[in-house]
Amino acid sequence: MAEPSALSIRDLAVQFRNEQGVIRALDGVSFDLRAGQTLGIVGESGCGKSVTARSILRLIDRPGRITGGQILLDPAGPQAIDLTALDPDSRQMQQVRGGRIGLIFQEPMTALSVHYTVGNQIIEAIRQHRDLSKADAKAQAIALLGEVGIPHPQRRIDAYPFELSGGLRQRVGIAMALAGNPDIVIADEPTTALDVTTQAQILGLLQRLQREKGIALMLITHDMGVIAEMADEVAVMYLGRIVETAPVERLFAAPRHPYTRALLRAVPSILATPRQRLSTIGGAVPHPGLRPTGCSFHPRCTEMLGERCRREIPASVPLGVSGGASCFLPGASE
Amino acid sequence: MLVYLLRRIGLAVITCVFISILTFIIIRLPPGDFVDAYIASLAASGSTVSLEQADAMRRDYGLDQPLPMQYLRWVGRVLEGDFGVSMVWRRPVAEVIGDRLWLTMLVSLAALFLTWAIALPIGIYSAVRQYSIADYIFTTLGFIGLAVPNFLLALILMYVGFRYLGLNVGGLFSTEYVQASWSWGRAWDLAKHLPLPAAVLALAGTAQLIRIMRANLLDELRKPYVVTARAKGLSEARAILKYPVRAALNPFASSIAYLFPYLVSGSIIVSLVLGLPTVGPLLLQALVAQDMFLAGAIVLLLGIMTVIGTLISDLLLTWIDPRIRLGGR
Ligand SMILES: Nc1ncnc2c1ncn2[C@@H]1O[C@H](COP(=O)(O)OP(=O)(O)OP(=O)(O)O)[C@@H](O)[C@H]1O
Ligand SMILES: [Mg+2]
């Protein structure tokens, strides 16, 4: 289990500043993405999953800004790079994007430009990171399309994205993310926009590619079922913080944070009796601008310990293979 | 694609037929006809025309026949390139219009290209650097540009150009070239005179197009495919120019269709002020004198030019946007 970390996030803080005030979208996020492993990131809408993904690639748009922390690429190696120290428009950052870290998107419909053929967009990504002639790059692109399971890749390479189905388009998205041979891939809810059968196919494809290429995959989702199937390790996010990390079996067997327990209870089970009421988490995610004091989950927590949870912020989750929870409950941080 | 093309061309032809009918009707709308106007102008100078003389004139010009016949005769001759005789100038219409039609097109096209050349980079800059100081300056200038009437700007520019810069102002040719036949010297002279009227005509359209380009690009910049492009490792400039700018380019193609008639009609007042030998002032004179054949020819030609402009803009759109090109596939 103790693979070296390919990407280490430490105390990452991201703020959006506008007329209404400052939104602390990320507030001290730390986790390790281990080489060749899949890290699942779960959390409700708005908890900062996409902001985490984008800040790793330094693609946060104004008025967002990284205000603290580190994003370390190859932290164990001799040439560790802190991505937060790079200029987002620098050469080095451009080489990291696509070349070291690939990104797969949620919306296969809008993530590809309708103005260029699939081939044009993939070949561009290949040539951005490898010194290949046009013809070689095209051959590579066809091979890549075949690899992600697109039938008749020689023909499909000249198709426009709007001529493909959602599933095929997401396969193109995956091919594009892999075009620069990255060793880290971030998939931001890659199957949310797809129907269930296609979802399963895409997840299967991701899993196969991840194993074959030894990719470190950071899989963002709000679907616990996807986590159970895909992840080696899990990080649970709530309001811009990681509240629990754990190896996947442990998370499902013995969740340590009350929020994780609530999330797991909210998963509808096919074993449930018909018309059984779905369990929900009480209350709604507060706006990140109105963060509760103390532990930010306390207003919705069913296991609250009292004043302490309202006043003090629990220590962040311990880094390490067995993980832990950011909570005052006894035994949470072991 | 071929079907689309044929349908567009078919529609263009039908539109031209309607334009010709409308042209004919509009010209016949004012009470009385050319002969009445002629009699009136003679009466103003003291002489009179007898009823028989007037009837003879009406027969001469075919004005005594039913309207559909007059229309068909007119269209038939137009198709042969014979636009009839201008009743005021007493010369063939084709000869009266002469170079003016091409000069009008030239001035309008120059204005259109100037509009693009200014609006495209400024629009892109304003969107990419939204709310920067330069964006605010361009926005302010743009609103001023929209608000200032063309002819006023023409007067100001003429004054400044003549008084302080010693530029060639007024007309499209220097005096020695006005009557000359075409030569390199005359073309160069024309090129020197072109910037001022083109700039005056381009002003409002430019301001408008900058606003459109900025708004469109701001929309496009928010779309996920821009993040995709940047996540590939493309440089900021390349990612923006290749993807969102391309998508925001549609209004530029459409601008041919909607700016063209505006440029042509807008050029009437500006042409009068600047003394340009374009069809604008000629059309005005012809309408005032109810010079039916001349006015009809000009209105018809301008209408057809606009239809052709629309056709070109449609074709450009299919080139820019593959969804239109492959719509039937
Ligand atoms: N451009 C922005 N301007 C202001 N605030 C923003 C912006 N982008 C994100 N945020 C803030 O960051 C928070 C986290 O957003 P993020 O997109 O990361 O959520 P998410 O976890 O990916 O949710 P989802 O599951 O819906 O994708 C949001 O609640 C929002 O308040
Ligand atoms: Mg998201």
XYZ file of C-alpha atoms in Angstrom, chain A residues 54 57-62 89 91 93-99 101-103 105 107 110-116 120-122 124-125 128-129 158-160 162-163 176, chain B residues 127-132 220-236 238-239 241-243 246-248 250 320-327 329:
82
model
C -8.406 23.152 -11.059
C -3.464 22.571 -12.747
C -3.324 26.256 -11.823
C -6.482 26.911 -13.813
C -8.407 28.871 -11.208
C -10.023 31.852 -12.891
C -10.127 35.273 -11.400
C 1.369 31.075 -17.686
C 6.391 27.150 -19.884
C 3.326 24.917 -15.958
C 2.238 24.307 -19.563
C 4.416 21.205 -19.657
C 2.834 19.950 -16.440
C -0.668 20.411 -17.874
C -1.387 17.436 -20.072
C 2.224 16.269 -19.947
C -1.232 15.738 -15.181
C -4.166 14.999 -17.476
C -7.681 16.266 -16.840
C -14.153 16.518 -17.529
C -19.464 17.425 -19.376
C -19.288 21.064 -23.737
C -15.730 20.056 -22.879
C -14.860 19.527 -26.540
C -14.969 22.336 -29.063
C -17.577 21.828 -31.778
C -15.476 23.797 -34.235
C -12.715 21.251 -34.788
C -7.533 17.987 -34.681
C -8.072 18.380 -30.936
C -6.233 15.178 -29.975
C -2.851 19.124 -30.976
C -2.577 17.679 -27.459
C 2.058 19.841 -27.539
C 4.013 17.348 -25.478
C -12.386 13.030 -38.788
C -15.702 13.319 -36.974
C -16.820 16.418 -35.140
C -21.381 16.741 -32.082
C -21.530 13.725 -34.374
C -7.263 13.652 -24.981
C -13.161 40.415 -23.204
C -9.917 38.790 -22.105
C -9.022 41.749 -19.911
C -12.558 42.460 -18.745
C -12.833 45.424 -16.363
C -9.246 46.525 -16.988
C -17.435 31.607 -24.728
C -14.551 32.106 -22.305
C -16.680 30.606 -19.543
C -17.323 27.387 -21.434
C -15.646 24.141 -20.358
C -13.862 23.588 -23.670
C -11.634 26.569 -22.867
C -10.462 24.806 -19.706
C -9.917 21.682 -21.816
C -7.689 23.627 -24.178
C -5.688 25.124 -21.332
C -5.487 21.762 -19.537
C -3.788 20.331 -22.644
C -0.874 22.639 -21.986
C -1.580 25.159 -24.748
C -0.343 28.654 -24.120
C -2.990 31.140 -23.015
C -3.171 29.932 -28.432
C -5.930 28.405 -26.323
C -7.394 32.371 -30.233
C -8.011 28.854 -31.478
C -11.133 27.980 -29.484
C -13.306 31.047 -33.348
C -16.653 30.393 -31.693
C -17.245 34.095 -31.134
C -20.052 34.195 -36.026
C -16.765 28.938 -39.443
C -19.297 26.580 -37.904
C -19.180 22.913 -38.936
C -22.551 22.304 -37.298
C -24.194 24.301 -40.098
C -22.066 22.644 -42.763
C -22.884 19.155 -41.557
C -26.417 19.955 -40.453
C -25.571 14.678 -42.178
